[in-house]
Tab-separated table of N, CA and C in Angstrom:
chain	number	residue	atom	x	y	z
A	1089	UNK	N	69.890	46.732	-12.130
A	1089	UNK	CA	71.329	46.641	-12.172
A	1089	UNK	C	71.700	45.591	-13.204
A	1090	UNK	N	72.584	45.888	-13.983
A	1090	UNK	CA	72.944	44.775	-15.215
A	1090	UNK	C	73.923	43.690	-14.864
A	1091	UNK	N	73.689	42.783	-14.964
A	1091	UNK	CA	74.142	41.491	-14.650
A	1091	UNK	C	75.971	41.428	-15.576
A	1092	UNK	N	76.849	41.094	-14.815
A	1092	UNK	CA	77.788	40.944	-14.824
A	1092	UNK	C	77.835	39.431	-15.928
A	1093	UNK	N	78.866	40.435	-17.575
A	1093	UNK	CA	79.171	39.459	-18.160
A	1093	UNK	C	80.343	38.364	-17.655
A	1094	UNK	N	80.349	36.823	-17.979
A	1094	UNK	CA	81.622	36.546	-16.982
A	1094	UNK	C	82.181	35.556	-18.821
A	1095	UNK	N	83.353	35.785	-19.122
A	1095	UNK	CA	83.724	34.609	-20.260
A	1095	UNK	C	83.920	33.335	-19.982
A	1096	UNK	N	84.003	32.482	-20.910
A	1096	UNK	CA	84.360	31.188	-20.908
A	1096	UNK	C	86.035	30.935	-20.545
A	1097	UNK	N	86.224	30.263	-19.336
A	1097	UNK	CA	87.393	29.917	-18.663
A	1097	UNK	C	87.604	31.219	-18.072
A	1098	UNK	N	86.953	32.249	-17.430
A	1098	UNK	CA	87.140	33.657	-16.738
A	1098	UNK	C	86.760	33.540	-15.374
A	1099	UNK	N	87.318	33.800	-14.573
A	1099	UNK	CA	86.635	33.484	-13.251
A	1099	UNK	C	86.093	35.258	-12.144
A	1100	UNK	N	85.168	35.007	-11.953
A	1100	UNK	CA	84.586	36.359	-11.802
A	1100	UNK	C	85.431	37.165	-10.849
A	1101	UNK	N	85.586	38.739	-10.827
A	1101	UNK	CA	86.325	39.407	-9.860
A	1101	UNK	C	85.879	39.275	-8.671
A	1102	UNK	N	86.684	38.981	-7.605
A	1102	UNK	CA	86.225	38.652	-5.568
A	1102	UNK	C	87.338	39.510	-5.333
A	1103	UNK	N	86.188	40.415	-4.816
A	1103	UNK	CA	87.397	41.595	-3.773
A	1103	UNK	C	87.876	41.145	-2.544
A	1104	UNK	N	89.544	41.455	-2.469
A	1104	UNK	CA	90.176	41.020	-1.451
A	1104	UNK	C	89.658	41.535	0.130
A	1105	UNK	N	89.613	40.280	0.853
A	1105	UNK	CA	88.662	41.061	2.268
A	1105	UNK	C	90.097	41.574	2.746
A	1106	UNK	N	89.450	42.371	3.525
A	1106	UNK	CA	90.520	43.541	3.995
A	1106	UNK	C	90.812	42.690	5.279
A	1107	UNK	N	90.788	42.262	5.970
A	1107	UNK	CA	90.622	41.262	7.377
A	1107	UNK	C	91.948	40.252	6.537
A	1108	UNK	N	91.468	39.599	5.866
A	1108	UNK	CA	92.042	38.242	5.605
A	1108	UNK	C	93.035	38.339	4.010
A	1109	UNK	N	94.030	38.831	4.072
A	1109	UNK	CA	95.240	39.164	2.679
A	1109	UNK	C	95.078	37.647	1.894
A	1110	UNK	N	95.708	37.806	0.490
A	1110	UNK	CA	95.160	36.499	-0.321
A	1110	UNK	C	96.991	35.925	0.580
A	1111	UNK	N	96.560	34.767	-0.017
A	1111	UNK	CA	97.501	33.845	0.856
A	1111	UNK	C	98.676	33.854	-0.767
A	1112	UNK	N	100.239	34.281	0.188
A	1112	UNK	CA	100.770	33.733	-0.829
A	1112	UNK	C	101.340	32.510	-1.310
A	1113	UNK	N	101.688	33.225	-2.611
A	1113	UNK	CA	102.193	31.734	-3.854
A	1113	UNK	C	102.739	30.618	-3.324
A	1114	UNK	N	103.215	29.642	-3.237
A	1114	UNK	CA	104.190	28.358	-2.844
A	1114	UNK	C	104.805	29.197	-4.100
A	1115	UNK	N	106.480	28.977	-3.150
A	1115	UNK	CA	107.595	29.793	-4.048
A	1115	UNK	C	108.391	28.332	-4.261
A	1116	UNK	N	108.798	27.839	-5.233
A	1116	UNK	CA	109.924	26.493	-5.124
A	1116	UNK	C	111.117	27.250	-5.043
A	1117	UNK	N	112.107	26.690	-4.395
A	1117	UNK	CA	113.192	26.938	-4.127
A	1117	UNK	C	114.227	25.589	-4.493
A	1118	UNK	N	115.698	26.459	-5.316
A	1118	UNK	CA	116.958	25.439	-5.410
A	1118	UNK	C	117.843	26.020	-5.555
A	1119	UNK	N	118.839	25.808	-4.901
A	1119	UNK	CA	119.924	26.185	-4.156
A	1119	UNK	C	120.715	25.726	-5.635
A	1120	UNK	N	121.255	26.932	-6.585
A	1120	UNK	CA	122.296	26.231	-7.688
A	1120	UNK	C	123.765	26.233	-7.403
A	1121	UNK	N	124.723	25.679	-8.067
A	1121	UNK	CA	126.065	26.194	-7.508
A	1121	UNK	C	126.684	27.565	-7.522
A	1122	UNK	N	127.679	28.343	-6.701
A	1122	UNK	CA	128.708	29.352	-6.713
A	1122	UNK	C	127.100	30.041	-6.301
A	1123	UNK	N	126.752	29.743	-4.784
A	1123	UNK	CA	125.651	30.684	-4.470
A	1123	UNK	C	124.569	31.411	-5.303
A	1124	UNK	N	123.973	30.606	-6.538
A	1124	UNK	CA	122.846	31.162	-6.577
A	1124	UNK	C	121.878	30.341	-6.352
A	1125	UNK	N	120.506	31.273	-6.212
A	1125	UNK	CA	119.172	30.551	-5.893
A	1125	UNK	C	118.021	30.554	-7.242
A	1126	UNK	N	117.756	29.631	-7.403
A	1126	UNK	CA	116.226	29.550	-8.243
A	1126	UNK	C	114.814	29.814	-7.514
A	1127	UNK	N	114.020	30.509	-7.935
A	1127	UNK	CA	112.962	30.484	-7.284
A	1127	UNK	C	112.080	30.615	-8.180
A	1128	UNK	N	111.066	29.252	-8.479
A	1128	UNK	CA	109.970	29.703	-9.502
A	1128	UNK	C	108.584	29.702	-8.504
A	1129	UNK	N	107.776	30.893	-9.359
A	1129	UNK	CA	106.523	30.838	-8.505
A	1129	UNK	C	105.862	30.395	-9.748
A	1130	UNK	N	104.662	29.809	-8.899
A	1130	UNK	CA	103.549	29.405	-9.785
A	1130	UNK	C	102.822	29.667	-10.354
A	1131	UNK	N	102.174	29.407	-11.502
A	1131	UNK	CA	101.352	29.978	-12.585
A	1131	UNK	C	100.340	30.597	-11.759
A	1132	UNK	N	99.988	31.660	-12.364
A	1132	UNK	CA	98.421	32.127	-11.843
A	1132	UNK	C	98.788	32.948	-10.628
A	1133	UNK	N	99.970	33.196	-10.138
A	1133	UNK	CA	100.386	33.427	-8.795
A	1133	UNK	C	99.958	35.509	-9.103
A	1134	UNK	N	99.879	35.854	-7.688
A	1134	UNK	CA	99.985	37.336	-7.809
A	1134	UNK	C	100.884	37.865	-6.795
A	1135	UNK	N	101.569	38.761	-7.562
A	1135	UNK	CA	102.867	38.906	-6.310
A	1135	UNK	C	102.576	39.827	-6.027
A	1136	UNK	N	102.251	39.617	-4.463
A	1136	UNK	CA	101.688	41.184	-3.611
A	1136	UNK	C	102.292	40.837	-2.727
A	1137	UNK	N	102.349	41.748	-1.826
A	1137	UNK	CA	103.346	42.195	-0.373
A	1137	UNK	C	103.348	41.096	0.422
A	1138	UNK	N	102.765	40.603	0.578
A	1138	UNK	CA	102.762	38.978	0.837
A	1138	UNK	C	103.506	37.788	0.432
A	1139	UNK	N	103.591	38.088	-1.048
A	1139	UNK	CA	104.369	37.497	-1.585
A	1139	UNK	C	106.027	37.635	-1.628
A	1140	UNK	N	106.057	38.202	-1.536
A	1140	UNK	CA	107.508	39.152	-1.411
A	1140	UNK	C	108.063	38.660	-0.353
A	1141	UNK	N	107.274	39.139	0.774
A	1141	UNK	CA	107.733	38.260	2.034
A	1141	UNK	C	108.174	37.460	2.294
A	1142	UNK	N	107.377	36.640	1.849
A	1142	UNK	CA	107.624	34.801	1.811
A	1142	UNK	C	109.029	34.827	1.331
A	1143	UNK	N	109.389	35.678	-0.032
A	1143	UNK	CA	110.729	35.170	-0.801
A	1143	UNK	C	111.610	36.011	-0.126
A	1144	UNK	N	111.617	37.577	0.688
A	1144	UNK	CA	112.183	37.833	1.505
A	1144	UNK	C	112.917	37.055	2.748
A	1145	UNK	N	112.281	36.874	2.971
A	1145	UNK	CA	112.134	35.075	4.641
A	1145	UNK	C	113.333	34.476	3.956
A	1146	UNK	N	112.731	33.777	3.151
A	1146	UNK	CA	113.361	32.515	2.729
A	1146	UNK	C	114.942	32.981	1.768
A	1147	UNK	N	114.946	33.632	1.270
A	1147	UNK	CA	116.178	34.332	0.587
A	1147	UNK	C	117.424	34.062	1.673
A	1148	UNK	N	116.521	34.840	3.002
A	1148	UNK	CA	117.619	35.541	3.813
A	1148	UNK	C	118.031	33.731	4.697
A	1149	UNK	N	116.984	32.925	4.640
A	1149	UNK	CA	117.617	31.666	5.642
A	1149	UNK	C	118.467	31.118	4.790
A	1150	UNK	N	118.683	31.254	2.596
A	1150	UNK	CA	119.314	30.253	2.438
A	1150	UNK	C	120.779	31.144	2.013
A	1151	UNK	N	120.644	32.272	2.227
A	1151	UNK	CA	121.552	32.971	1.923
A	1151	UNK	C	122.598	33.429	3.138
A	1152	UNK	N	122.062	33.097	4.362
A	1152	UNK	CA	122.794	33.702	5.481
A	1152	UNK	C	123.725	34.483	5.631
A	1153	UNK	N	124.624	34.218	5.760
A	1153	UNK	CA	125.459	36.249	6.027
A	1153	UNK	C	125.801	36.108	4.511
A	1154	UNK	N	125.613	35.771	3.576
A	1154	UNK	CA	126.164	35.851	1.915
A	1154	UNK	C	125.361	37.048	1.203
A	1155	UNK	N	125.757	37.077	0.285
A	1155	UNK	CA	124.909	37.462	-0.662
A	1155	UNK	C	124.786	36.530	-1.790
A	1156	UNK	N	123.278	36.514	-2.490
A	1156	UNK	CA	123.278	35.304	-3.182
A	1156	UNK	C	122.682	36.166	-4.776
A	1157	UNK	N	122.984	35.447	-5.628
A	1157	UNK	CA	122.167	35.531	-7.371
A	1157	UNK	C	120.754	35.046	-7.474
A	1158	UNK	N	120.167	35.232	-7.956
A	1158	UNK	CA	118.610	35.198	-7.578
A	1158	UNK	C	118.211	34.613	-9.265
A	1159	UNK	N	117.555	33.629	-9.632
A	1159	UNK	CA	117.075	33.394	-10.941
A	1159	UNK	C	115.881	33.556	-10.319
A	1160	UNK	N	114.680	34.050	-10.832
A	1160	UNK	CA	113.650	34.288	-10.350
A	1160	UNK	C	112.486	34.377	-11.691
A	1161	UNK	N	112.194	32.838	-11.469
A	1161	UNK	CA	111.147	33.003	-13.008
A	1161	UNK	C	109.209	32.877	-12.621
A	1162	UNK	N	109.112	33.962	-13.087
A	1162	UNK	CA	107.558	34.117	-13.012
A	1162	UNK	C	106.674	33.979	-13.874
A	1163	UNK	N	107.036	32.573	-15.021
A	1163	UNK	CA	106.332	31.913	-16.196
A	1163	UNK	C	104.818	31.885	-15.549
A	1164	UNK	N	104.011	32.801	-16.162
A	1164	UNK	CA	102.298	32.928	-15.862
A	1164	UNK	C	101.982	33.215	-14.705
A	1165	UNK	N	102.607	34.168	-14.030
A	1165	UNK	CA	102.533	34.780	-13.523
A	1165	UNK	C	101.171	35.585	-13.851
A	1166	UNK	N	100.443	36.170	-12.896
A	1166	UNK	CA	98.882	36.904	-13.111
A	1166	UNK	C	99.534	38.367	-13.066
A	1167	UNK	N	99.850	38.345	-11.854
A	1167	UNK	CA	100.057	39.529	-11.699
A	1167	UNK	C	101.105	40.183	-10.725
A	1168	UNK	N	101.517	41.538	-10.550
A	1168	UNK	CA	102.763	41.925	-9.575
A	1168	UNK	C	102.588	43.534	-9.339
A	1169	UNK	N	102.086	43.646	-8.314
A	1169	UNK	CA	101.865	45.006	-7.604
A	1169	UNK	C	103.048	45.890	-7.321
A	1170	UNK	N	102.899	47.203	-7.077
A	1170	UNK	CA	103.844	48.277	-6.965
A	1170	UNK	C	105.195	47.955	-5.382
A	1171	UNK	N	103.825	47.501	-4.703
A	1171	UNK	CA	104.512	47.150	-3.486
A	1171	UNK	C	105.321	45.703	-3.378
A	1172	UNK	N	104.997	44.961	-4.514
A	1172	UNK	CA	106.066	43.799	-4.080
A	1172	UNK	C	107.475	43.785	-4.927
A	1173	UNK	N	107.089	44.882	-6.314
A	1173	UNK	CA	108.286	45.052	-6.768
A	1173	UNK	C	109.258	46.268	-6.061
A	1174	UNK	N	108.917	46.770	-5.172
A	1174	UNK	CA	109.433	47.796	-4.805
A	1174	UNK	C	110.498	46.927	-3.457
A	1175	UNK	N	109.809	45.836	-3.177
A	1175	UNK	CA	109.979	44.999	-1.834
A	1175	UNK	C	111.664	43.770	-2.543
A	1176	UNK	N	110.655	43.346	-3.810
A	1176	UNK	CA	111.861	42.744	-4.445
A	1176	UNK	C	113.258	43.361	-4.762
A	1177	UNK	N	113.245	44.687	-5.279
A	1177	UNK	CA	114.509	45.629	-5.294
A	1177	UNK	C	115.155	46.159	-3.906
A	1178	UNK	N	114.831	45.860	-2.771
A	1178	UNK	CA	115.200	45.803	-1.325
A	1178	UNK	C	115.918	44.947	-0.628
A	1179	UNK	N	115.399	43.814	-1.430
A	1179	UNK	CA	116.333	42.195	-0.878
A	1179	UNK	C	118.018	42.676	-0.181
A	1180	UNK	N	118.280	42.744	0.572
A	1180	UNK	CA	119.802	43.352	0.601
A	1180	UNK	C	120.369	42.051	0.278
A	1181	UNK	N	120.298	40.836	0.487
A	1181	UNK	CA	121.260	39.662	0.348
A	1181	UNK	C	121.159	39.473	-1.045
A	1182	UNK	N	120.446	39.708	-1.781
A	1182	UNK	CA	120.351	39.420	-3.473
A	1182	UNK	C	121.832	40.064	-3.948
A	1183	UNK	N	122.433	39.923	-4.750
A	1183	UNK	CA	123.671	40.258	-5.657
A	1183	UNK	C	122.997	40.653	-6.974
A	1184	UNK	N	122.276	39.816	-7.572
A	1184	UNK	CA	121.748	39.992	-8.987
A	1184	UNK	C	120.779	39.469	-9.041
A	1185	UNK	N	119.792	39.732	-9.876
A	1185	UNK	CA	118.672	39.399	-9.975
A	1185	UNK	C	118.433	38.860	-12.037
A	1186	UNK	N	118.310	37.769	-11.972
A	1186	UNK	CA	118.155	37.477	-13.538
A	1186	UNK	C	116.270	36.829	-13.604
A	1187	UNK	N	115.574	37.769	-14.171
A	1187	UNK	CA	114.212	37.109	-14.271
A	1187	UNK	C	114.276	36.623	-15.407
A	1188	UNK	N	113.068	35.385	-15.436
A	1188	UNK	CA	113.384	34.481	-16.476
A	1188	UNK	C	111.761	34.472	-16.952
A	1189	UNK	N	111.401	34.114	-17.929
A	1189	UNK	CA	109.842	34.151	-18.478
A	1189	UNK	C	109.284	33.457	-19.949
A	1190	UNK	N	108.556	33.345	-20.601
A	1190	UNK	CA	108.489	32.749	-21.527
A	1190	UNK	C	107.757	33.628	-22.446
A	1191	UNK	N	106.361	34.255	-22.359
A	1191	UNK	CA	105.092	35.011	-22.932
A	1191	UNK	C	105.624	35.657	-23.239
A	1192	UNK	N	105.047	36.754	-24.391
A	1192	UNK	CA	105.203	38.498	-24.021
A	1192	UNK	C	104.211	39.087	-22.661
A	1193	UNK	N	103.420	38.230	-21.803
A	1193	UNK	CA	102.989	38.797	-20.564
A	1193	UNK	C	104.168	38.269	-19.628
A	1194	UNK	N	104.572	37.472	-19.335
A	1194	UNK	CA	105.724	37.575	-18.620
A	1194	UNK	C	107.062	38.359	-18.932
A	1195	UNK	N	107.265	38.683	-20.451
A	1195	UNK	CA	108.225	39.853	-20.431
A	1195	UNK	C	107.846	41.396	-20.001
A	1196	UNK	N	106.585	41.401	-20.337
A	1196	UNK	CA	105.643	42.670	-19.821
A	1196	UNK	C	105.676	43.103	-18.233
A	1197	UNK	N	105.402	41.496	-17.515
A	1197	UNK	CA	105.891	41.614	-15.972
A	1197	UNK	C	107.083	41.841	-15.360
A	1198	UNK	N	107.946	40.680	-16.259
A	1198	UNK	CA	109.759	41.204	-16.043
A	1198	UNK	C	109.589	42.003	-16.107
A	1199	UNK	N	109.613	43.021	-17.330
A	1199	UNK	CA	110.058	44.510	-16.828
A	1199	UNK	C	109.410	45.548	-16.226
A	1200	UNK	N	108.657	44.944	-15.692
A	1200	UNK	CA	107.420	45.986	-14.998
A	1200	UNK	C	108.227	45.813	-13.685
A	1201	UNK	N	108.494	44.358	-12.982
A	1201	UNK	CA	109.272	44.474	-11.788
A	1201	UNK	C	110.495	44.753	-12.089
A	1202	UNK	N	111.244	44.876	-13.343
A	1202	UNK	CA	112.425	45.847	-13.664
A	1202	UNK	C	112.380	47.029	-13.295
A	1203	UNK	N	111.251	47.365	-13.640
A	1203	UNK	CA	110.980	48.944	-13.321
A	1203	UNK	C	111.338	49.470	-12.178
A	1204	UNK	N	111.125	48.540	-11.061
A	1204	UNK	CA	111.549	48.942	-9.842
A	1204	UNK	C	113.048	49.809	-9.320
A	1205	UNK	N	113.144	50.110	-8.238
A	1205	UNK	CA	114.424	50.268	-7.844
A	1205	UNK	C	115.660	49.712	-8.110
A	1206	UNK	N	115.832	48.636	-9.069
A	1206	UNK	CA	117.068	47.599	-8.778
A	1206	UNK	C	118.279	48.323	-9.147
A	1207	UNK	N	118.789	49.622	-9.480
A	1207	UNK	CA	119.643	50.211	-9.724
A	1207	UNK	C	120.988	49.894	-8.696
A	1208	UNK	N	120.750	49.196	-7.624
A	1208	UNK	CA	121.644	48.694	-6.751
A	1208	UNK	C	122.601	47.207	-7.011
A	1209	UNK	N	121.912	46.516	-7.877
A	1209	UNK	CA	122.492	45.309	-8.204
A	1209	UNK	C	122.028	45.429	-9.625
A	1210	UNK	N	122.842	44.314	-10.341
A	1210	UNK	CA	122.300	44.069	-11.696
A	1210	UNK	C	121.113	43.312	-12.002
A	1211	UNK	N	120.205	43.469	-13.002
A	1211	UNK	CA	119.086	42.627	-13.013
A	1211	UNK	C	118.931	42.810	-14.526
A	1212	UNK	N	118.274	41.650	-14.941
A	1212	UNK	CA	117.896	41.501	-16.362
A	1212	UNK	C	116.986	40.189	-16.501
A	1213	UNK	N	115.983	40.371	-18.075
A	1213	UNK	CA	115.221	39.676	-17.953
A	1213	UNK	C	115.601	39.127	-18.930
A	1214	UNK	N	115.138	37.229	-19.285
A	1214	UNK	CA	115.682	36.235	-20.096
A	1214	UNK	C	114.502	35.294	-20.206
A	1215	UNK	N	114.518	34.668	-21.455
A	1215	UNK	CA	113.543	33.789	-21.731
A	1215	UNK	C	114.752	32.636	-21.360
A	1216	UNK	N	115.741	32.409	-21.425
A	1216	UNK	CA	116.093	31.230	-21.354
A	1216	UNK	C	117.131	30.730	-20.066
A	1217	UNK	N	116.796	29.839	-19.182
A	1217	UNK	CA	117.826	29.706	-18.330
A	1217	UNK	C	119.506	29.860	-18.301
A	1218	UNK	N	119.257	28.596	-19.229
A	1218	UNK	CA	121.162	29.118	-19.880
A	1218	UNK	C	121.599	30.111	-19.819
A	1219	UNK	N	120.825	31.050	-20.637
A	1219	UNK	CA	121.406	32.766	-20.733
A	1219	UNK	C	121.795	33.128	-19.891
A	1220	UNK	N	120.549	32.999	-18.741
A	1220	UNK	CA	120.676	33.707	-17.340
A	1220	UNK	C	121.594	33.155	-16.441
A	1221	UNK	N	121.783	32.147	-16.574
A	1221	UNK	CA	122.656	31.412	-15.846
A	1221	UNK	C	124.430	31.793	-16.483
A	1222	UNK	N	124.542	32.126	-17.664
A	1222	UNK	CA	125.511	32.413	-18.288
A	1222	UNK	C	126.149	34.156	-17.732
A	1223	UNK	N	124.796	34.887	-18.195
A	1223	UNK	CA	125.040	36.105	-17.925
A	1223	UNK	C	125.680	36.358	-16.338
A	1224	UNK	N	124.779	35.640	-15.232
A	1224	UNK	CA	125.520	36.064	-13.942
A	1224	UNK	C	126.555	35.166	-13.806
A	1225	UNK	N	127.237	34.537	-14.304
A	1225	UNK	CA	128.828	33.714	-13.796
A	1225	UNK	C	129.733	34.883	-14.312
A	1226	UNK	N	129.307	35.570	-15.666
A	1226	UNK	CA	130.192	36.733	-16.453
A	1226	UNK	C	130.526	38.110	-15.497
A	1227	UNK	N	129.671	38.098	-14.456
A	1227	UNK	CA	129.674	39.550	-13.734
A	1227	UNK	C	130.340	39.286	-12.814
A	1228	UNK	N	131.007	40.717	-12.037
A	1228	UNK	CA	131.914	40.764	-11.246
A	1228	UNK	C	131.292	40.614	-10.289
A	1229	UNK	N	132.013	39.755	-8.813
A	1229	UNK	CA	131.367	39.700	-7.536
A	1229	UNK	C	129.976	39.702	-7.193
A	1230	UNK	N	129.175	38.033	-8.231
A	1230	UNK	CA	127.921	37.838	-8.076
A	1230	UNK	C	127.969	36.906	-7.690
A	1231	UNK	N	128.283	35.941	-7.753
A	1231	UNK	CA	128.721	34.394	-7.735
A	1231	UNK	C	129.956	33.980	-7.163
């Protein structure tokens, strides 16, 4: 059997045990003014159904009967599965969704979780906070 090449700074593939789901990301959370929320996840993070959750949960405690604007930046981000973008376009308390990113792999991811369902609220992806922060004060009944 041929020995598995591994690169320099590569860390070898470990299949997820089926028993025990990877634990998700620490999501930071900040509450900005006229109800929106920031939420950056952390580099290296993989957003799987798990993950989602977590920002599901927590969406809905800081958003309570509202609906809230969502900045949601996933700067190095690894990766984002079918099922958590499908989970992210579900949020019912979200109003808008502005993803924020820096790479062309994080614009690759923005719009990959663009891809999703979000046809219900507005969503768009931005390298720069300002923008995003600009763009949702401009829209009707987000903020």
């Amino acid at each position: 059997m041929p020995e598995a090449t591994v690169f320099p700074g590569a860390a070898p593939l470990q299949p997820e045990s089926p028993t025990r789901p990877a634990p998700a990301p620490v999501v930071t959370f900040t509450v900005l003014p006229d109800l929106a929320v920031k939420a950056v996840l952390p580099p290296g993070a993989h957003l799987n159904e798990t993950a989602a959750a977590q920002l599901h949960t927590r969406l809905g405690e800081l958003a309570g009967d509202r609906r809230v604007a969502v900045v949601l930046e996933l700067t190095g981000v690894a990766s984002v599965t079918r099922a958590a973008r499908a989970a992210y376009a579900a949020m019912p308390w979200v109003s808008a969704w502005a993803i924020l990113g820096e790479s062309p792999v994080d614009r690759l991811l923005g719009h990959f979780l663009l891809g999703g369902e979000f046809s219900s609220v507005p969503a768009r992806y931005f390298t720069a906070e300002n923008d995003a922060l600009d763009w949702l004060s401009r829209l009707d009944d987000v903020l």
